[in-house]
Amino acid sequence: MFYHAIKLASSYRGGLDVTQEARDAVLVTSHLSTTMALYRQRVCPSFDPARRGEDDHHDHMLILSMALAQAAMIQMLNIFSEQDVAAYNQRLDIARTCARLAAEVCQTSHAKNAISAPMALCLRSTSMGIHSPPWSEGKPSCS
């Protein structure tokens, strides 16, 4: 999905109208991300205090997948967020979610080293292109 997002963004910069395809991809990725988060809450050790010390590499891969899905959504929302207030705010909400996920990962030392590069990618994607949209008159809505 991340590759698809980059491809869509590139096509958009090339002048193609990919807005509907990007909106569809955001919906699919959002559903995928929600499913992964629910699965993680039920199965992985990071949410269970009794298992918190376990080094479950499955959890690391799931967090990596969640980070890439969120980064993909942010890239796709960049396509139409300058004209759409809801898309702009959705992109900011996803960026906040990604930052919370990164903070949670940094609290567990065994996870920090395993997925620091993917989390850096996610956080870098959250900051790319987040600026005041034309309709905000220079007032960012990042509260």
Coordinates of N, CA and C in Angstrom, one line a residue:
M1 N 0.8 -1.2 0.0 CA 0.0 0.0 0.0 C 0.9 1.3 0.0
F2 N 2.0 1.2 0.7 CA 2.9 2.4 0.7 C 3.4 2.6 -0.7
Y3 N 3.8 1.6 -1.4 CA 4.3 1.8 -2.8 C 3.2 2.4 -3.6
H4 N 1.9 1.9 -3.5 CA 0.8 2.4 -4.2 C 0.6 3.9 -3.9
A5 N 0.8 4.3 -2.7 CA 0.6 5.7 -2.3 C 1.7 6.6 -2.9
I6 N 2.9 6.1 -3.0 CA 4.0 6.9 -3.6 C 3.7 7.0 -5.1
K7 N 3.2 5.9 -5.7 CA 2.9 5.9 -7.1 C 1.8 6.9 -7.4
L8 N 0.8 6.9 -6.6 CA -0.3 7.9 -6.8 C 0.1 9.3 -6.6
A9 N 0.9 9.5 -5.6 CA 1.5 10.9 -5.4 C 2.3 11.4 -6.6
S10 N 3.1 10.5 -7.1 CA 3.9 10.8 -8.3 C 3.0 11.1 -9.5
S11 N 2.0 10.3 -9.7 CA 1.1 10.5 -10.8 C 0.4 11.9 -10.7
Y12 N 0.0 12.2 -9.4 CA -0.6 13.5 -9.2 C 0.3 14.7 -9.5
R13 N 1.5 14.5 -9.0 CA 2.5 15.6 -9.3 C 2.8 15.7 -10.8
G14 N 2.6 14.6 -11.6 CA 2.7 14.6 -13.0 C 1.5 15.2 -13.7
G15 N 0.5 15.6 -13.0 CA -0.7 16.2 -13.6 C -1.9 15.3 -13.8
L16 N -1.8 14.0 -13.4 CA -3.0 13.1 -13.6 C -3.9 13.4 -12.5
D17 N -5.2 13.2 -12.8 CA -6.3 13.3 -11.7 C -6.4 11.9 -11.1
V18 N -5.9 11.7 -9.9 CA -6.0 10.4 -9.2 C -6.7 10.6 -7.9
T19 N -7.5 11.7 -7.8 CA -8.2 12.0 -6.5 C -9.1 10.8 -6.1
Q20 N -10.0 10.3 -7.0 CA -10.9 9.2 -6.6 C -10.2 8.0 -6.2
E21 N -9.2 7.6 -7.0 CA -8.4 6.4 -6.6 C -7.7 6.6 -5.3
A22 N -7.2 7.8 -5.0 CA -6.5 8.1 -3.7 C -7.5 8.0 -2.6
R23 N -8.7 8.5 -2.8 CA -9.8 8.4 -1.7 C -10.1 7.0 -1.4
D24 N -10.3 6.2 -2.5 CA -10.6 4.7 -2.3 C -9.4 4.0 -1.6
A25 N -8.2 4.4 -1.9 CA -7.1 3.7 -1.3 C -7.0 4.2 0.2
V26 N -7.3 5.4 0.5 CA -7.4 5.8 1.9 C -8.4 5.0 2.7
L27 N -9.6 4.8 2.1 CA -10.6 4.0 2.8 C -10.1 2.6 3.1
V28 N -9.5 2.0 2.1 CA -9.0 0.6 2.3 C -7.9 0.6 3.3
T29 N -6.9 1.5 3.2 CA -5.8 1.5 4.2 C -6.3 1.9 5.6
S30 N -7.3 2.7 5.7 CA -7.9 3.0 7.0 C -8.5 1.8 7.6
H31 N -9.2 1.0 6.8 CA -9.8 -0.2 7.3 C -8.7 -1.2 7.7
L32 N -7.7 -1.3 6.9 CA -6.6 -2.2 7.2 C -5.9 -1.8 8.5
S33 N -5.7 -0.5 8.7 CA -5.0 0.0 9.9 C -5.8 -0.3 11.1
T34 N -7.1 -0.1 11.0 CA -8.0 -0.3 12.2 C -8.0 -1.8 12.5
T35 N -8.1 -2.7 11.5 CA -8.0 -4.1 11.8 C -6.7 -4.5 12.5
M36 N -5.6 -3.9 12.0 CA -4.3 -4.3 12.7 C -4.3 -3.8 14.1
A37 N -4.8 -2.6 14.4 CA -4.8 -2.1 15.7 C -5.7 -2.9 16.7
L38 N -6.8 -3.4 16.2 CA -7.7 -4.2 17.0 C -7.0 -5.6 17.2
Y39 N -6.4 -6.1 16.2 CA -5.7 -7.4 16.3 C -4.6 -7.3 17.4
R40 N -3.9 -6.2 17.3 CA -2.7 -5.9 18.2 C -3.2 -5.9 19.6
Q41 N -4.3 -5.2 19.9 CA -4.8 -5.1 21.2 C -5.2 -6.4 21.8
R42 N -5.7 -7.4 21.0 CA -6.1 -8.7 21.5 C -5.0 -9.7 21.5
V43 N -4.0 -9.6 20.7 CA -3.0 -10.7 20.6 C -1.6 -10.4 21.1
C44 N -1.2 -9.2 20.8 CA 0.3 -8.9 21.1 C 0.5 -8.5 22.5
P45 N 1.8 -8.7 23.0 CA 2.1 -8.5 24.4 C 2.2 -7.1 24.8
S46 N 2.3 -6.1 23.9 CA 2.6 -4.8 24.3 C 1.4 -4.2 25.1
F47 N 0.2 -4.7 24.9 CA -1.0 -4.2 25.6 C -1.3 -5.1 26.9
D48 N -0.6 -6.1 27.1 CA -0.9 -7.0 28.3 C 0.3 -6.8 29.3
P49 N 0.0 -6.2 30.5 CA 1.0 -6.0 31.5 C 1.8 -7.2 31.9
A50 N 1.1 -8.4 31.9 CA 1.7 -9.6 32.3 C 2.7 -10.1 31.3
R51 N 2.5 -9.7 30.1 CA 3.4 -10.2 29.0 C 4.3 -9.0 28.5
R52 N 4.3 -7.9 29.1 CA 5.0 -6.7 28.5 C 6.5 -7.0 28.3
G53 N 7.1 -7.8 29.1 CA 8.6 -8.1 29.0 C 8.9 -9.0 27.8
E54 N 7.9 -9.7 27.3 CA 8.2 -10.6 26.2 C 8.7 -9.9 25.0
D55 N 9.7 -10.6 24.3 CA 10.2 -10.0 23.1 C 9.5 -10.7 21.9
D56 N 8.3 -10.2 21.6 CA 7.5 -10.8 20.5 C 7.8 -10.1 19.2
H57 N 8.6 -10.7 18.3 CA 8.9 -10.1 17.0 C 7.7 -9.9 16.2
H58 N 6.6 -10.7 16.4 CA 5.4 -10.6 15.7 C 4.8 -9.2 16.0
D59 N 4.9 -8.7 17.2 CA 4.4 -7.4 17.5 C 5.2 -6.3 16.8
H60 N 6.5 -6.5 16.7 CA 7.3 -5.5 15.9 C 6.9 -5.4 14.5
M61 N 6.6 -6.6 13.8 CA 6.2 -6.6 12.4 C 4.9 -5.9 12.3
L62 N 4.0 -6.1 13.2 CA 2.7 -5.5 13.2 C 2.8 -4.0 13.3
I63 N 3.6 -3.5 14.2 CA 3.8 -2.1 14.4 C 4.4 -1.5 13.1
L64 N 5.4 -2.2 12.5 CA 6.0 -1.8 11.3 C 4.9 -1.6 10.2
S65 N 4.0 -2.6 10.1 CA 2.9 -2.6 9.1 C 2.0 -1.4 9.4
M66 N 1.7 -1.2 10.7 CA 0.8 -0.1 11.0 C 1.4 1.3 10.7
A67 N 2.7 1.4 10.9 CA 3.4 2.6 10.6 C 3.4 2.9 9.1
L68 N 3.7 1.9 8.3 CA 3.7 2.0 6.9 C 2.3 2.3 6.3
A69 N 1.3 1.7 6.9 CA -0.1 2.0 6.5 C -0.4 3.5 6.8
Q70 N -0.1 4.0 7.9 CA -0.3 5.3 8.3 C 0.4 6.3 7.4
A71 N 1.7 6.0 7.1 CA 2.5 6.8 6.2 C 1.9 6.9 4.8
A72 N 1.4 5.7 4.4 CA 0.7 5.7 3.1 C -0.5 6.5 3.1
M73 N -1.3 6.5 4.1 CA -2.5 7.3 4.2 C -2.2 8.8 4.1
I74 N -1.1 9.2 4.8 CA -0.7 10.6 4.8 C -0.3 11.0 3.4
Q75 N 0.5 10.2 2.8 CA 0.9 10.5 1.4 C -0.3 10.6 0.5
M76 N -1.3 9.7 0.6 CA -2.5 9.8 -0.3 C -3.3 11.0 0.1
L77 N -3.5 11.4 1.3 CA -4.2 12.5 1.7 C -3.6 13.8 1.2
N78 N -2.3 13.8 1.0 CA -1.6 15.0 0.5 C -2.1 15.4 -0.9
I79 N -2.6 14.4 -1.6 CA -3.1 14.6 -3.0 C -4.3 15.6 -3.0
F80 N -5.2 15.5 -2.1 CA -6.4 16.4 -2.1 C -6.6 17.2 -0.9
S81 N -5.7 17.2 0.1 CA -5.9 17.9 1.3 C -5.9 19.4 1.2
E82 N -5.3 20.0 0.2 CA -5.3 21.4 0.0 C -6.6 22.0 -0.4
Q83 N -7.5 21.2 -1.0 CA -8.8 21.7 -1.3 C -9.9 21.2 -0.4
D84 N -9.6 20.3 0.5 CA -10.6 19.6 1.3 C -10.3 19.7 2.8
V85 N -11.1 20.5 3.5 CA -10.8 20.7 5.0 C -10.8 19.3 5.7
A86 N -11.8 18.5 5.4 CA -11.9 17.2 6.1 C -10.7 16.3 5.9
A87 N -10.2 16.3 4.7 CA -9.0 15.5 4.4 C -7.8 16.1 5.1
Y88 N -7.7 17.4 5.2 CA -6.5 18.0 5.9 C -6.6 17.6 7.3
N89 N -7.7 17.7 8.0 CA -7.8 17.4 9.4 C -7.6 15.9 9.6
Q90 N -8.1 15.0 8.6 CA -7.9 13.6 8.8 C -6.4 13.3 8.7
R91 N -5.7 14.0 7.8 CA -4.2 13.8 7.7 C -3.5 14.1 9.0
L92 N -4.0 15.2 9.7 CA -3.4 15.6 11.0 C -3.7 14.6 12.0
D93 N -4.9 14.0 12.0 CA -5.3 13.0 13.0 C -4.4 11.8 12.8
I94 N -4.2 11.4 11.6 CA -3.3 10.2 11.3 C -1.9 10.5 11.8
A95 N -1.4 11.7 11.6 CA -0.1 12.0 12.0 C 0.0 12.0 13.5
R96 N -1.0 12.4 14.2 CA -1.0 12.3 15.7 C -1.0 10.9 16.2
T97 N -1.8 10.0 15.5 CA -1.9 8.6 15.8 C -0.5 8.0 15.6
C98 N 0.2 8.3 14.5 CA 1.5 7.8 14.2 C 2.5 8.2 15.3
A99 N 2.4 9.5 15.7 CA 3.3 10.0 16.8 C 3.0 9.2 18.1
R100 N 1.8 9.0 18.4 CA 1.5 8.2 19.7 C 2.0 6.8 19.6
L101 N 1.9 6.2 18.4 CA 2.5 4.8 18.2 C 4.0 4.9 18.4
A102 N 4.6 5.9 17.9 CA 6.1 6.0 18.0 C 6.5 6.2 19.5
A103 N 5.7 7.0 20.2 CA 6.0 7.2 21.6 C 5.8 5.9 22.4
E104 N 4.8 5.1 22.1 CA 4.6 3.9 22.8 C 5.7 2.9 22.5
V105 N 6.1 2.9 21.3 CA 7.2 2.0 20.9 C 8.5 2.3 21.6
C106 N 8.8 3.6 21.8 CA 10.0 4.1 22.5 C 10.0 3.8 24.0
Q107 N 8.8 3.4 24.5 CA 8.8 3.1 25.9 C 9.3 1.7 26.2
T108 N 9.3 0.8 25.2 CA 9.8 -0.5 25.4 C 11.1 -0.6 24.7
S109 N 12.2 -0.9 25.4 CA 13.5 -0.9 24.9 C 13.7 -1.9 23.8
H110 N 13.1 -3.1 24.0 CA 13.4 -4.2 23.0 C 12.7 -3.8 21.7
A111 N 11.7 -3.1 21.7 CA 11.0 -2.7 20.4 C 11.7 -1.5 19.8
K112 N 12.4 -0.7 20.6 CA 13.0 0.6 20.1 C 14.0 0.3 19.0
N113 N 14.9 -0.7 19.2 CA 15.9 -1.0 18.2 C 15.3 -1.7 17.0
A114 N 14.3 -2.5 17.2 CA 13.8 -3.4 16.1 C 13.1 -2.6 15.1
I115 N 12.4 -1.5 15.4 CA 11.6 -0.8 14.5 C 11.9 0.7 14.4
S116 N 13.0 1.2 14.9 CA 13.2 2.6 14.9 C 13.3 3.2 13.5
A117 N 13.8 2.5 12.5 CA 13.8 3.0 11.1 C 12.4 3.2 10.5
P118 N 11.6 2.2 10.7 CA 10.2 2.3 10.1 C 9.4 3.5 10.8
M119 N 9.6 3.6 12.1 CA 9.0 4.7 12.8 C 9.5 6.0 12.4
A120 N 10.8 6.1 12.1 CA 11.3 7.4 11.6 C 10.7 7.7 10.2
L121 N 10.5 6.7 9.4 CA 9.8 6.9 8.1 C 8.4 7.4 8.3
C122 N 7.7 6.8 9.2 CA 6.3 7.2 9.5 C 6.3 8.7 10.0
L123 N 7.2 9.0 10.9 CA 7.2 10.4 11.5 C 7.6 11.4 10.4
R124 N 8.6 11.0 9.5 CA 9.0 11.9 8.5 C 7.8 12.1 7.5
S125 N 7.0 11.1 7.2 CA 5.9 11.2 6.4 C 4.8 12.1 7.0
T126 N 4.7 12.1 8.3 CA 3.7 13.0 8.9 C 4.1 14.4 8.8
S127 N 5.4 14.7 8.7 CA 5.8 16.1 8.7 C 5.9 16.6 7.2
M128 N 5.9 15.7 6.3 CA 6.1 16.1 4.9 C 4.8 16.8 4.4
G129 N 4.8 18.0 3.9 CA 3.7 18.6 3.3 C 2.6 19.1 4.2
I130 N 2.8 19.0 5.6 CA 1.8 19.5 6.5 C 2.1 21.0 6.6
H131 N 1.3 21.8 6.0 CA 1.4 23.2 6.0 C 0.0 23.8 6.1
S132 N -0.1 25.1 6.1 CA -1.4 25.8 6.1 C -2.0 25.7 4.7
P133 N -3.2 25.1 4.6 CA -3.9 25.0 3.4 C -4.4 26.4 2.9
P134 N -4.6 26.5 1.6 CA -5.1 27.8 1.1 C -6.3 28.4 1.8
W135 N -7.2 27.5 2.2 CA -8.5 27.9 2.8 C -8.4 28.4 4.2
S136 N -7.2 28.2 4.8 CA -7.1 28.5 6.3 C -6.5 30.0 6.5
E137 N -6.2 30.7 5.4 CA -5.7 32.1 5.5 C -4.5 32.1 6.4
G138 N -3.6 31.1 6.2 CA -2.3 31.1 6.9 C -2.4 30.7 8.4
K139 N -3.6 30.2 8.8 CA -3.7 29.7 10.2 C -3.8 28.2 10.3
P140 N -2.7 27.5 10.6 CA -2.8 26.1 10.7 C -3.7 25.6 11.8
S141 N -4.4 24.5 11.5 CA -5.4 24.0 12.5 C -4.8 22.8 13.3
C142 N -3.6 22.9 13.7 CA -2.9 21.8 14.4 C -3.0 22.0 15.9
S143 N -4.2 21.8 16.4 CA -4.3 21.9 17.9 C -4.2 20.5 18.5

